[in-house]
Tab-separated table of C-alpha atoms and ligand atoms in Angstrom:
chain	number	residue	atom	x	y	z
A	1	MET	CA	-138.350	-58.504	-233.316
A	2	SER	CA	-139.895	-61.190	-231.312
A	3	LYS	CA	-139.483	-62.321	-227.929
A	4	ILE	CA	-137.573	-65.550	-227.775
A	5	ALA	CA	-137.343	-68.747	-224.870
A	6	ILE	CA	-135.291	-71.680	-225.807
A	7	VAL	CA	-136.411	-74.676	-223.804
A	8	GLY	CA	-133.187	-76.582	-223.753
A	9	ALA	CA	-129.920	-75.244	-224.081
A	10	GLY	CA	-127.464	-78.274	-225.311
A	11	PRO	CA	-126.340	-78.039	-228.445
A	12	ALA	CA	-129.794	-77.299	-230.941
A	13	GLY	CA	-130.815	-75.258	-228.608
A	14	CYS	CA	-127.785	-72.791	-227.888
A	15	SER	CA	-127.459	-72.867	-231.996
A	16	ALA	CA	-131.267	-71.825	-231.849
A	17	GLY	CA	-130.191	-68.724	-229.216
A	18	TYR	CA	-126.630	-68.224	-231.323
A	19	HIS	CA	-128.308	-67.311	-234.634
A	20	LEU	CA	-131.302	-65.765	-232.415
A	21	ALA	CA	-129.660	-63.097	-230.874
A	22	LYS	CA	-127.739	-62.751	-233.779
A	23	SER	CA	-130.473	-61.479	-235.815
A	24	GLY	CA	-131.892	-59.240	-232.977
A	25	HIS	CA	-134.768	-60.234	-231.368
A	26	GLN	CA	-134.255	-60.988	-227.482
A	27	VAL	CA	-133.368	-64.283	-226.199
A	28	THR	CA	-134.749	-66.380	-223.514
A	29	LEU	CA	-131.833	-69.235	-222.995
A	30	ILE	CA	-133.529	-72.124	-220.414
A	31	ASP	CA	-131.920	-74.700	-218.935
A	32	LYS	CA	-132.361	-77.162	-216.328
A	33	GLN	CA	-128.599	-77.609	-215.037
A	34	CYS	CA	-125.713	-75.659	-214.782
A	35	PHE	CA	-122.578	-75.177	-217.309
A	36	PRO	CA	-119.923	-77.267	-218.042
A	37	LYS	CA	-122.479	-80.587	-217.417
A	38	ASP	CA	-121.026	-83.766	-218.883
A	39	LYS	CA	-123.758	-85.611	-221.230
A	40	ILE	CA	-123.551	-89.280	-222.042
A	41	CYS	CA	-122.404	-89.289	-225.624
A	42	GLY	CA	-119.851	-90.755	-228.316
A	43	ASP	CA	-118.404	-87.756	-227.775
A	44	GLY	CA	-117.523	-88.087	-231.802
A	45	ILE	CA	-118.346	-84.968	-233.577
A	46	SER	CA	-118.802	-85.745	-237.611
A	47	ILE	CA	-117.531	-83.472	-240.379
A	48	GLU	CA	-121.227	-82.820	-240.550
A	49	SER	CA	-120.937	-81.354	-236.892
A	50	ILE	CA	-118.133	-79.270	-237.361
A	51	GLN	CA	-119.683	-77.262	-240.680
A	52	ALA	CA	-122.373	-77.428	-239.036
A	53	VAL	CA	-120.787	-75.656	-235.324
A	54	SER	CA	-118.648	-73.109	-237.709
A	55	THR	CA	-121.998	-70.384	-238.557
A	56	MET	CA	-121.763	-70.230	-234.906
A	57	GLY	CA	-117.960	-69.729	-235.268
A	58	ILE	CA	-116.536	-72.021	-232.968
A	59	TYR	CA	-114.028	-74.714	-235.255
A	60	PRO	CA	-111.330	-77.240	-234.413
A	61	GLN	CA	-108.800	-75.379	-234.426
A	62	ASP	CA	-110.019	-72.902	-231.508
A	63	ILE	CA	-111.623	-76.578	-230.333
A	64	LYS	CA	-107.648	-77.984	-230.161
A	65	LYS	CA	-106.270	-75.183	-228.025
A	66	LYS	CA	-108.706	-74.884	-225.361
A	67	ALA	CA	-109.195	-78.588	-224.641
A	68	SER	CA	-108.026	-80.518	-222.896
A	69	GLU	CA	-108.783	-83.901	-224.152
A	70	TYR	CA	-109.049	-84.077	-227.730
A	71	ALA	CA	-108.408	-86.370	-230.602
A	72	PRO	CA	-108.443	-86.183	-234.592
A	73	ILE	CA	-109.670	-88.771	-236.690
A	74	HIS	CA	-108.253	-89.986	-239.999
A	75	HIS	CA	-109.198	-93.419	-241.285
A	76	PHE	CA	-113.151	-94.594	-240.623
A	77	PHE	CA	-113.063	-98.606	-240.580
A	78	LEU	CA	-117.133	-99.731	-240.612
A	79	GLY	CA	-117.148	-103.332	-239.253
A	80	VAL	CA	-119.253	-106.915	-239.319
A	81	SER	CA	-119.764	-109.779	-237.198
A	82	ASN	CA	-115.646	-109.466	-237.084
A	83	GLN	CA	-115.967	-111.678	-240.424
A	84	ILE	CA	-115.827	-108.180	-242.644
A	85	SER	CA	-114.352	-104.620	-241.993
A	86	HIS	CA	-113.161	-102.310	-243.933
A	87	SER	CA	-111.245	-98.772	-242.855
A	88	GLU	CA	-111.429	-95.349	-245.427
A	89	THR	CA	-109.096	-92.452	-244.033
A	90	THR	CA	-110.799	-89.410	-245.151
A	91	LYS	CA	-109.504	-86.271	-246.455
A	92	LEU	CA	-110.490	-84.719	-243.895
A	93	GLU	CA	-109.934	-84.234	-240.211
A	94	ALA	CA	-113.158	-84.622	-238.235
A	95	TYR	CA	-112.561	-84.837	-234.741
A	96	CYS	CA	-114.557	-86.679	-231.424
A	97	ILE	CA	-114.428	-84.853	-228.058
A	98	PRO	CA	-116.033	-85.035	-224.528
A	99	ARG	CA	-119.220	-83.253	-224.051
A	100	PHE	CA	-118.150	-81.711	-220.781
A	101	VAL	CA	-115.999	-79.307	-222.932
A	102	PHE	CA	-118.532	-78.739	-226.771
A	103	ASP	CA	-121.587	-78.066	-225.325
A	104	HIS	CA	-120.162	-75.359	-223.031
A	105	LEU	CA	-118.336	-74.461	-226.215
A	106	LEU	CA	-121.630	-73.670	-226.981
A	107	TYR	CA	-123.532	-72.619	-224.194
A	108	ALA	CA	-121.196	-69.445	-223.938
A	109	LYS	CA	-121.334	-68.891	-227.774
A	110	ALA	CA	-125.263	-68.313	-227.101
A	111	ILE	CA	-124.579	-65.859	-224.482
A	112	ASP	CA	-122.032	-64.152	-225.751
A	113	ALA	CA	-124.070	-63.566	-229.010
A	114	GLY	CA	-126.670	-61.862	-226.439
A	115	CYS	CA	-129.361	-65.187	-224.753
A	116	HIS	CA	-130.195	-63.732	-221.585
A	117	PRO	CA	-129.215	-67.155	-219.768
A	118	LEU	CA	-131.980	-69.017	-216.823
A	119	MET	CA	-131.884	-71.276	-215.485
A	120	GLN	CA	-134.844	-73.845	-214.538
A	121	MET	CA	-136.353	-76.909	-215.090
A	122	VAL	CA	-139.330	-77.167	-217.462
A	123	ASN	CA	-141.841	-79.092	-218.373
A	124	LYS	CA	-145.030	-78.298	-221.524
A	125	HIS	CA	-147.683	-79.079	-219.336
A	126	ASP	CA	-145.416	-76.300	-216.282
A	127	TRP	CA	-145.243	-73.530	-219.780
A	128	GLN	CA	-149.281	-72.552	-219.351
A	129	SER	CA	-149.011	-72.560	-215.280
A	130	GLN	CA	-145.313	-71.097	-215.606
A	131	GLY	CA	-146.628	-68.490	-217.969
A	132	LEU	CA	-144.122	-69.365	-220.805
A	133	TYR	CA	-146.746	-69.162	-223.342
A	134	ASP	CA	-147.908	-66.107	-222.451
A	135	ALA	CA	-144.850	-64.219	-222.440
A	136	PHE	CA	-143.017	-65.290	-225.713
A	137	ASP	CA	-144.391	-65.062	-229.207
A	138	THR	CA	-142.643	-67.883	-229.601
A	139	ILE	CA	-141.101	-71.383	-227.679
A	140	ILE	CA	-138.086	-73.353	-229.065
A	141	ASP	CA	-138.610	-76.725	-227.456
A	142	ALA	CA	-135.368	-78.509	-228.180
A	143	ARG	CA	-135.347	-80.529	-224.369
A	144	GLY	CA	-133.240	-82.778	-226.113
A	145	VAL	CA	-134.039	-87.062	-225.650
A	146	TYR	CA	-137.338	-86.432	-223.513
A	147	ALA	CA	-138.919	-84.304	-225.495
A	148	GLY	CA	-138.611	-86.100	-228.218
A	149	GLU	CA	-139.970	-90.276	-229.030
A	150	VAL	CA	-137.738	-92.354	-227.105
A	151	THR	CA	-136.280	-95.080	-230.052
A	152	ALA	CA	-132.735	-96.998	-228.974
A	153	ILE	CA	-130.703	-96.760	-225.305
A	154	ALA	CA	-127.569	-96.474	-225.464
A	155	ILE	CA	-124.453	-97.521	-222.729
A	156	ARG	CA	-121.490	-95.671	-222.938
A	157	THR	CA	-117.723	-95.961	-220.790
A	158	TYR	CA	-114.017	-94.207	-221.773
A	159	TRP	CA	-111.165	-96.942	-221.098
A	160	THR	CA	-107.670	-95.494	-219.739
A	161	LEU	CA	-105.082	-97.674	-221.957
A	162	LYS	CA	-101.598	-96.572	-222.270
A	163	ARG	CA	-100.523	-94.452	-225.283
A	164	GLN	CA	-98.263	-97.004	-226.042
A	165	ASP	CA	-100.108	-100.539	-226.102
A	166	VAL	CA	-102.552	-98.605	-228.809
A	167	SER	CA	-101.089	-98.588	-232.399
A	168	GLU	CA	-101.445	-95.180	-234.676
A	169	THR	CA	-104.129	-96.338	-236.887
A	170	ALA	CA	-106.208	-96.831	-234.043
A	171	LEU	CA	-105.604	-92.863	-232.223
A	172	ALA	CA	-106.796	-91.536	-235.278
A	173	GLU	CA	-110.077	-94.156	-235.730
A	174	ALA	CA	-113.407	-93.996	-235.648
A	175	GLN	CA	-114.358	-97.900	-234.992
A	176	ILE	CA	-118.215	-98.834	-235.811
A	177	HIS	CA	-118.635	-101.758	-235.003
A	178	PHE	CA	-122.696	-103.693	-236.955
A	179	ASP	CA	-122.345	-107.066	-234.503
A	180	ARG	CA	-125.219	-109.345	-234.978
A	181	SER	CA	-125.965	-109.758	-231.998
A	182	LEU	CA	-127.107	-106.598	-231.120
A	183	GLY	CA	-129.889	-107.114	-233.167
A	184	ALA	CA	-130.091	-106.058	-237.263
A	185	ASN	CA	-128.741	-103.027	-237.146
A	186	GLY	CA	-127.307	-102.582	-233.043
A	187	TYR	CA	-123.994	-101.240	-233.307
A	188	GLY	CA	-120.407	-101.186	-231.236
A	189	TRP	CA	-119.242	-97.518	-231.254
A	190	ILE	CA	-114.297	-97.462	-230.062
A	191	PHE	CA	-113.854	-93.753	-230.716
A	192	PRO	CA	-110.148	-93.036	-229.359
A	193	VAL	CA	-111.224	-88.769	-227.395
A	194	SER	CA	-107.499	-88.190	-225.801
A	195	THR	CA	-105.129	-89.483	-227.497
A	196	GLN	CA	-102.866	-86.070	-226.640
A	197	HIS	CA	-100.510	-87.664	-223.245
A	198	ASP	CA	-98.776	-90.467	-222.312
A	199	LEU	CA	-101.994	-92.002	-221.213
A	200	ILE	CA	-105.279	-91.836	-223.680
A	201	LYS	CA	-108.821	-91.647	-223.445
A	202	LEU	CA	-111.562	-94.299	-225.647
A	203	ASN	CA	-115.547	-93.840	-224.858
A	204	VAL	CA	-116.551	-96.852	-225.709
A	205	GLY	CA	-120.417	-98.021	-226.123
A	206	VAL	CA	-123.542	-99.624	-227.947
A	207	GLY	CA	-126.111	-98.903	-228.869
A	208	VAL	CA	-129.232	-101.080	-229.540
A	209	TRP	CA	-132.864	-99.518	-230.769
A	210	LEU	CA	-136.017	-100.759	-229.374
A	211	ASP	CA	-137.974	-102.761	-231.188
A	212	GLU	CA	-134.882	-105.304	-231.749
A	213	TYR	CA	-134.369	-104.968	-227.709
A	214	GLN	CA	-137.315	-105.808	-227.114
A	215	LYS	CA	-136.921	-109.347	-229.391
A	216	ILE	CA	-133.160	-109.351	-228.017
A	217	ASN	CA	-134.114	-111.353	-224.315
A	218	THR	CA	-130.909	-109.919	-222.044
A	219	ASN	CA	-130.681	-105.903	-221.066
A	220	ILE	CA	-128.007	-102.971	-222.457
A	221	ILE	CA	-125.542	-104.115	-219.544
A	222	GLN	CA	-125.170	-107.905	-220.615
A	223	LEU	CA	-124.937	-106.732	-224.334
A	224	PHE	CA	-122.327	-104.208	-223.559
A	225	LYS	CA	-119.969	-106.897	-222.203
A	226	GLN	CA	-121.403	-109.202	-224.401
A	227	PHE	CA	-120.418	-106.927	-227.764
A	228	ILE	CA	-116.625	-106.469	-225.383
A	229	HIS	CA	-116.336	-110.109	-225.776
A	230	SER	CA	-117.403	-110.847	-228.616
A	231	ASN	CA	-115.466	-108.132	-230.886
A	232	GLU	CA	-112.378	-109.086	-231.432
A	233	SER	CA	-110.730	-104.996	-231.461
A	234	ALA	CA	-112.761	-104.667	-228.922
A	235	GLN	CA	-111.118	-107.598	-226.741
A	236	GLN	CA	-107.333	-106.821	-227.825
A	237	LEU	CA	-108.014	-102.800	-226.225
A	238	PHE	CA	-110.075	-104.627	-222.780
A	239	ASP	CA	-107.095	-106.516	-222.464
A	240	LYS	CA	-104.719	-103.488	-222.131
A	241	VAL	CA	-107.234	-101.078	-219.641
A	242	VAL	CA	-105.698	-99.554	-217.360
A	243	TYR	CA	-109.263	-98.272	-215.795
A	244	GLN	CA	-112.833	-97.849	-217.102
A	245	GLN	CA	-115.229	-95.227	-216.039
A	246	PRO	CA	-118.905	-97.336	-214.960
A	247	PRO	CA	-121.093	-97.342	-217.907
A	248	LYS	CA	-123.426	-95.256	-218.145
A	249	VAL	CA	-126.599	-95.609	-220.023
A	250	PHE	CA	-128.876	-93.411	-222.354
A	251	PRO	CA	-131.617	-92.671	-224.952
A	252	LEU	CA	-131.808	-91.532	-228.558
A	253	ALA	CA	-134.773	-90.617	-230.148
A	254	THR	CA	-133.591	-91.077	-233.651
A	255	ALA	CA	-135.693	-89.869	-237.365
A	256	LYS	CA	-139.503	-91.152	-237.811
A	257	LYS	CA	-141.298	-91.224	-240.297
A	258	GLY	CA	-144.617	-88.726	-240.965
A	259	ASN	CA	-142.639	-86.746	-238.362
A	260	LYS	CA	-144.498	-83.281	-237.553
A	261	VAL	CA	-142.322	-80.755	-236.231
A	262	ALA	CA	-144.658	-77.592	-234.743
A	263	GLU	CA	-147.028	-76.797	-232.858
A	264	GLY	CA	-149.192	-74.100	-232.262
A	265	LYS	CA	-145.915	-71.637	-231.535
A	266	ILE	CA	-143.789	-74.345	-230.234
A	267	LEU	CA	-141.344	-75.380	-232.830
A	268	ARG	CA	-139.344	-78.396	-231.994
A	269	ILE	CA	-135.406	-79.092	-232.999
A	270	GLY	CA	-132.757	-81.117	-232.414
A	271	ASP	CA	-133.465	-84.768	-230.192
A	272	ALA	CA	-136.553	-83.133	-228.953
A	273	ALA	CA	-137.956	-83.014	-233.693
A	274	ASN	CA	-136.180	-87.036	-233.810
A	275	LEU	CA	-133.505	-85.076	-235.518
A	276	THR	CA	-131.038	-88.178	-234.999
A	277	ASP	CA	-129.374	-90.532	-237.677
A	278	PRO	CA	-130.657	-93.674	-237.756
A	279	LEU	CA	-128.290	-95.661	-238.560
A	280	THR	CA	-124.610	-94.236	-236.922
A	281	GLY	CA	-127.449	-91.906	-233.675
A	282	GLU	CA	-124.798	-89.044	-234.565
A	283	GLY	CA	-127.168	-85.722	-233.469
A	284	ILE	CA	-124.872	-83.479	-233.219
A	285	ALA	CA	-125.648	-82.133	-236.757
A	286	ASN	CA	-128.491	-82.046	-237.067
A	287	ALA	CA	-128.725	-80.966	-234.064
A	288	VAL	CA	-126.948	-77.669	-234.563
A	289	LEU	CA	-128.148	-77.042	-237.862
A	290	SER	CA	-131.879	-77.726	-236.828
A	291	GLY	CA	-130.857	-74.395	-234.632
A	292	SER	CA	-129.750	-72.660	-237.948
A	293	TYR	CA	-133.493	-72.974	-239.810
A	294	VAL	CA	-135.567	-72.121	-237.735
A	295	ALA	CA	-133.449	-68.937	-236.647
A	296	GLN	CA	-134.265	-68.613	-240.133
A	297	ALA	CA	-138.247	-69.463	-240.353
A	298	ILE	CA	-138.668	-67.298	-237.301
A	299	ASN	CA	-137.173	-64.251	-239.653
A	300	MET	CA	-139.165	-65.428	-242.822
A	301	SER	CA	-142.190	-65.187	-241.145
A	302	HIS	CA	-144.606	-61.725	-239.572
A	303	THR	CA	-146.721	-64.328	-236.965
A	304	PRO	CA	-145.198	-67.292	-234.251
A	305	HIS	CA	-147.880	-68.902	-236.617
A	306	ALA	CA	-146.089	-68.586	-240.235
A	307	ALA	CA	-142.774	-69.529	-238.600
A	308	ALA	CA	-144.452	-72.344	-237.680
A	309	ASP	CA	-145.776	-73.500	-241.219
A	310	ASN	CA	-142.107	-72.130	-241.714
A	311	TRP	CA	-139.817	-74.693	-239.208
A	312	GLN	CA	-142.548	-77.354	-241.296
A	313	TYR	CA	-141.610	-76.340	-244.680
A	314	LEU	CA	-137.781	-76.371	-243.935
A	315	TYR	CA	-138.176	-79.442	-242.270
A	316	GLU	CA	-139.954	-80.971	-244.613
A	317	SER	CA	-136.542	-79.797	-247.634
A	318	HIS	CA	-133.659	-79.774	-245.897
A	319	PHE	CA	-133.839	-82.863	-242.891
A	320	GLU	CA	-136.299	-85.407	-244.026
A	321	ALA	CA	-135.392	-87.151	-247.285
A	322	ASP	CA	-131.823	-87.894	-245.678
A	323	LEU	CA	-133.621	-88.683	-242.689
A	324	ARG	CA	-135.875	-90.781	-244.669
A	325	ALA	CA	-133.171	-92.993	-246.460
A	326	GLY	CA	-132.003	-93.891	-243.554
A	327	LEU	CA	-135.091	-95.505	-242.475
A	328	ARG	CA	-134.707	-96.967	-246.129
A	329	ILE	CA	-131.224	-98.192	-244.996
A	330	LYS	CA	-131.933	-99.227	-241.969
A	331	ALA	CA	-135.431	-101.548	-243.297
A	332	PHE	CA	-132.916	-103.101	-245.367
A	333	ARG	CA	-130.304	-104.187	-242.518
A	334	LYS	CA	-132.527	-105.498	-241.211
A	335	PHE	CA	-130.947	-108.928	-244.087
A	336	SER	CA	-127.996	-109.487	-242.944
A	337	PHE	CA	-126.905	-110.729	-246.456
A	338	ILE	CA	-127.087	-106.637	-247.390
A	339	ASN	CA	-124.220	-105.844	-244.046
A	340	TYR	CA	-121.795	-108.019	-246.001
A	341	GLY	CA	-122.510	-106.858	-249.800
A	342	LEU	CA	-122.483	-103.677	-248.350
A	343	ILE	CA	-118.834	-104.355	-247.436
A	344	TRP	CA	-117.504	-106.901	-250.194
A	345	LEU	CA	-118.418	-103.686	-252.278
A	346	MET	CA	-116.318	-101.399	-249.992
A	347	LYS	CA	-113.795	-103.194	-250.385
A	348	HIS	CA	-114.159	-103.600	-254.404
A	349	ASN	CA	-115.407	-101.103	-255.458
A	350	PRO	CA	-113.248	-97.571	-254.092
A	351	ARG	CA	-115.964	-94.517	-255.989
A	352	VAL	CA	-118.844	-96.821	-253.023
A	353	ALA	CA	-115.411	-97.935	-250.314
A	354	GLN	CA	-115.942	-94.142	-250.062
A	355	GLN	CA	-119.306	-92.865	-250.393
A	356	VAL	CA	-120.146	-95.757	-247.543
A	357	SER	CA	-118.085	-94.219	-245.616
A	358	HIS	CA	-117.624	-89.779	-246.353
A	359	ALA	CA	-122.235	-90.982	-245.065
A	360	VAL	CA	-120.955	-92.713	-242.183
A	361	ALA	CA	-118.862	-89.628	-241.510
A	362	GLY	CA	-121.269	-87.703	-241.891
A	363	VAL	CA	-120.151	-85.979	-244.989
A	364	VAL	CA	-121.899	-87.738	-248.006
A	365	PRO	CA	-126.042	-87.993	-247.285
A	366	TYR	CA	-128.065	-91.044	-247.285
A	367	HIS	CA	-130.289	-90.745	-249.936
A	368	GLU	CA	-127.416	-89.894	-252.872
A	369	VAL	CA	-125.739	-92.795	-251.677
A	370	LEU	CA	-128.934	-94.993	-251.824
A	371	ALA	CA	-129.523	-93.319	-255.284
A	372	SER	CA	-125.612	-94.199	-256.953
A	373	LEU	CA	-125.379	-97.822	-255.571
A	374	LYS	CA	-128.441	-98.283	-258.200
A	375	TYR	CA	-125.728	-97.259	-260.768
B	1	FAD	C1	-124.793	-92.939	-225.466
B	1	FAD	C2	-125.064	-91.541	-226.651
B	1	FAD	C3	-124.043	-91.904	-227.663
B	1	FAD	C4	-124.359	-90.727	-229.254
B	1	FAD	N1	-122.739	-90.238	-229.706
B	1	FAD	C5	-123.100	-89.119	-229.991
B	1	FAD	C6	-122.058	-89.352	-231.629
B	1	FAD	O1	-120.612	-89.947	-231.304
B	1	FAD	N2	-122.128	-88.150	-232.195
B	1	FAD	C7	-123.495	-87.534	-232.690
B	1	FAD	O2	-123.236	-86.273	-233.168
B	1	FAD	N3	-124.881	-87.289	-231.465
B	1	FAD	C8	-124.369	-89.026	-230.474
B	1	FAD	N4	-125.623	-89.006	-229.518
B	1	FAD	C9	-126.435	-87.989	-230.256
B	1	FAD	C10	-126.325	-86.907	-229.303
B	1	FAD	O3	-126.435	-86.313	-228.102
B	1	FAD	C11	-127.755	-85.974	-229.652
B	1	FAD	O4	-128.463	-85.283	-230.730
B	1	FAD	C12	-127.625	-84.242	-228.701
B	1	FAD	O5	-127.090	-84.077	-227.406
B	1	FAD	C13	-128.962	-83.299	-228.893
B	1	FAD	O6	-128.558	-82.239	-229.218
B	1	FAD	P1	-130.054	-81.695	-228.481
B	1	FAD	O7	-129.912	-80.194	-228.071
B	1	FAD	O8	-131.782	-81.664	-229.117
B	1	FAD	O9	-130.500	-81.881	-227.092
B	1	FAD	P2	-129.086	-82.854	-225.272
B	1	FAD	O10	-127.707	-82.648	-225.905
B	1	FAD	O11	-130.117	-83.031	-225.043
B	1	FAD	O12	-129.512	-80.548	-224.996
B	1	FAD	C14	-131.407	-80.808	-224.784
B	1	FAD	C15	-130.434	-80.156	-223.561
B	1	FAD	O13	-132.240	-79.207	-222.918
B	1	FAD	C16	-131.541	-78.863	-221.467
B	1	FAD	N5	-132.975	-80.157	-220.671
B	1	FAD	C17	-133.417	-81.897	-220.634
B	1	FAD	N6	-135.137	-81.468	-220.566
B	1	FAD	C18	-135.408	-80.165	-218.751
B	1	FAD	C19	-136.405	-79.603	-218.668
B	1	FAD	N7	-137.196	-79.828	-218.553
B	1	FAD	N8	-135.776	-78.321	-218.500
B	1	FAD	C20	-135.626	-77.846	-219.094
B	1	FAD	N9	-133.523	-77.584	-219.721
B	1	FAD	C21	-134.148	-79.372	-219.605
B	1	FAD	C22	-130.227	-80.027	-221.067
B	1	FAD	O14	-130.056	-80.204	-219.487
B	1	FAD	C23	-130.300	-79.979	-222.015
B	1	FAD	O15	-128.876	-79.020	-221.297
B	1	FAD	C24	-124.904	-90.158	-228.753
B	1	FAD	C25	-126.662	-90.233	-228.264
B	1	FAD	C26	-125.660	-90.606	-226.688
B	1	FAD	C27	-127.173	-91.003	-226.512
């Protein structure tokens, strides 16, 4: 059995820690912060994420019981610049929950599975000086976006509203708006995150890709204000807000071409390996899945170097095709008629509507959507 250090106890690190400790490895799970702790996020737990965390014994019914803030999601709404939109009701339920609660649950699972916790700030250049490199057989880098390559920037706030001011549909609907003011691929989101009480909470934000952001002559705070005032759904809700938290900005590490996820005995997972969806900024599912695949790679291998080769192989066979398809769709969407065309198709063809909504919800891989659109 190996001695493994996991640096970063977000969804990726906790998933790796859980699976490796369960397989009998000696795992040290290091984080610079203690839990529970906040994370700037849309708080959307997609159906794919639900499936991924179920491998750690975490199920929606248990979370519902434990969390005071929780919102079940039954509808996925896609809109383009107030002009065309589509809302798809899904049989499968997703949910939104603050990361303060969600990440803590994953951390508790990893510790219960046998990981040894350590609170320490560890940067890559410190690994030698702190003796990590020699003390452990394998180091898993799960430090999140700052260890990866930043490709996008996002801003998020919480709005509190009176329950009676929000429609029943909106209370169970994850809305994504592709507004041209946010660049060709930028998007705004409105996700309910707490809907059980008289005062409800929405998570609202925008994400913009750096290559497009640099061309827009403004800043992320202005873009966010512009989104709220120009987007009909956002404006209607904003008029009813009784309290708004100050917005916070955070970067994203979305997919990139020719990604190398292993280097010697250092294996990168989650955002540290740029595994976030290049269209919706959804990263929890791939973070958790990469934790379980990296554990498989280590369990399959007799040496740390074989583990690195196996993790690169598993990345290429389980993540790369879908991330590449997402990048391809992102490139197509530079032509605005593609967005309109797609939503028009969704309105006229229920099968396409279901496919696209399920892809955004993380149930159908992008490469399958691309293949189905060809026929
Ligand atoms: C605004 C915004 C909205 C988003 N919305 C969604 C969404 O709705 N749904 C979704 O699925 N995804 C969303 N994402 C993406 C999602 O947050 C990430 O993909 C996911 O958190 C990645 O998990 P991770 O474990 O790789 O990294 P992280 O969650 O970032 O965890 C990294 C951990 O490493 C620790 N760490 C960092 N540096 C060090 C260090 N030097 N030493 C020790 N510890 C360190 C950190 O404290 C942290 O605990 C969003 C991202 C942003 C920015």
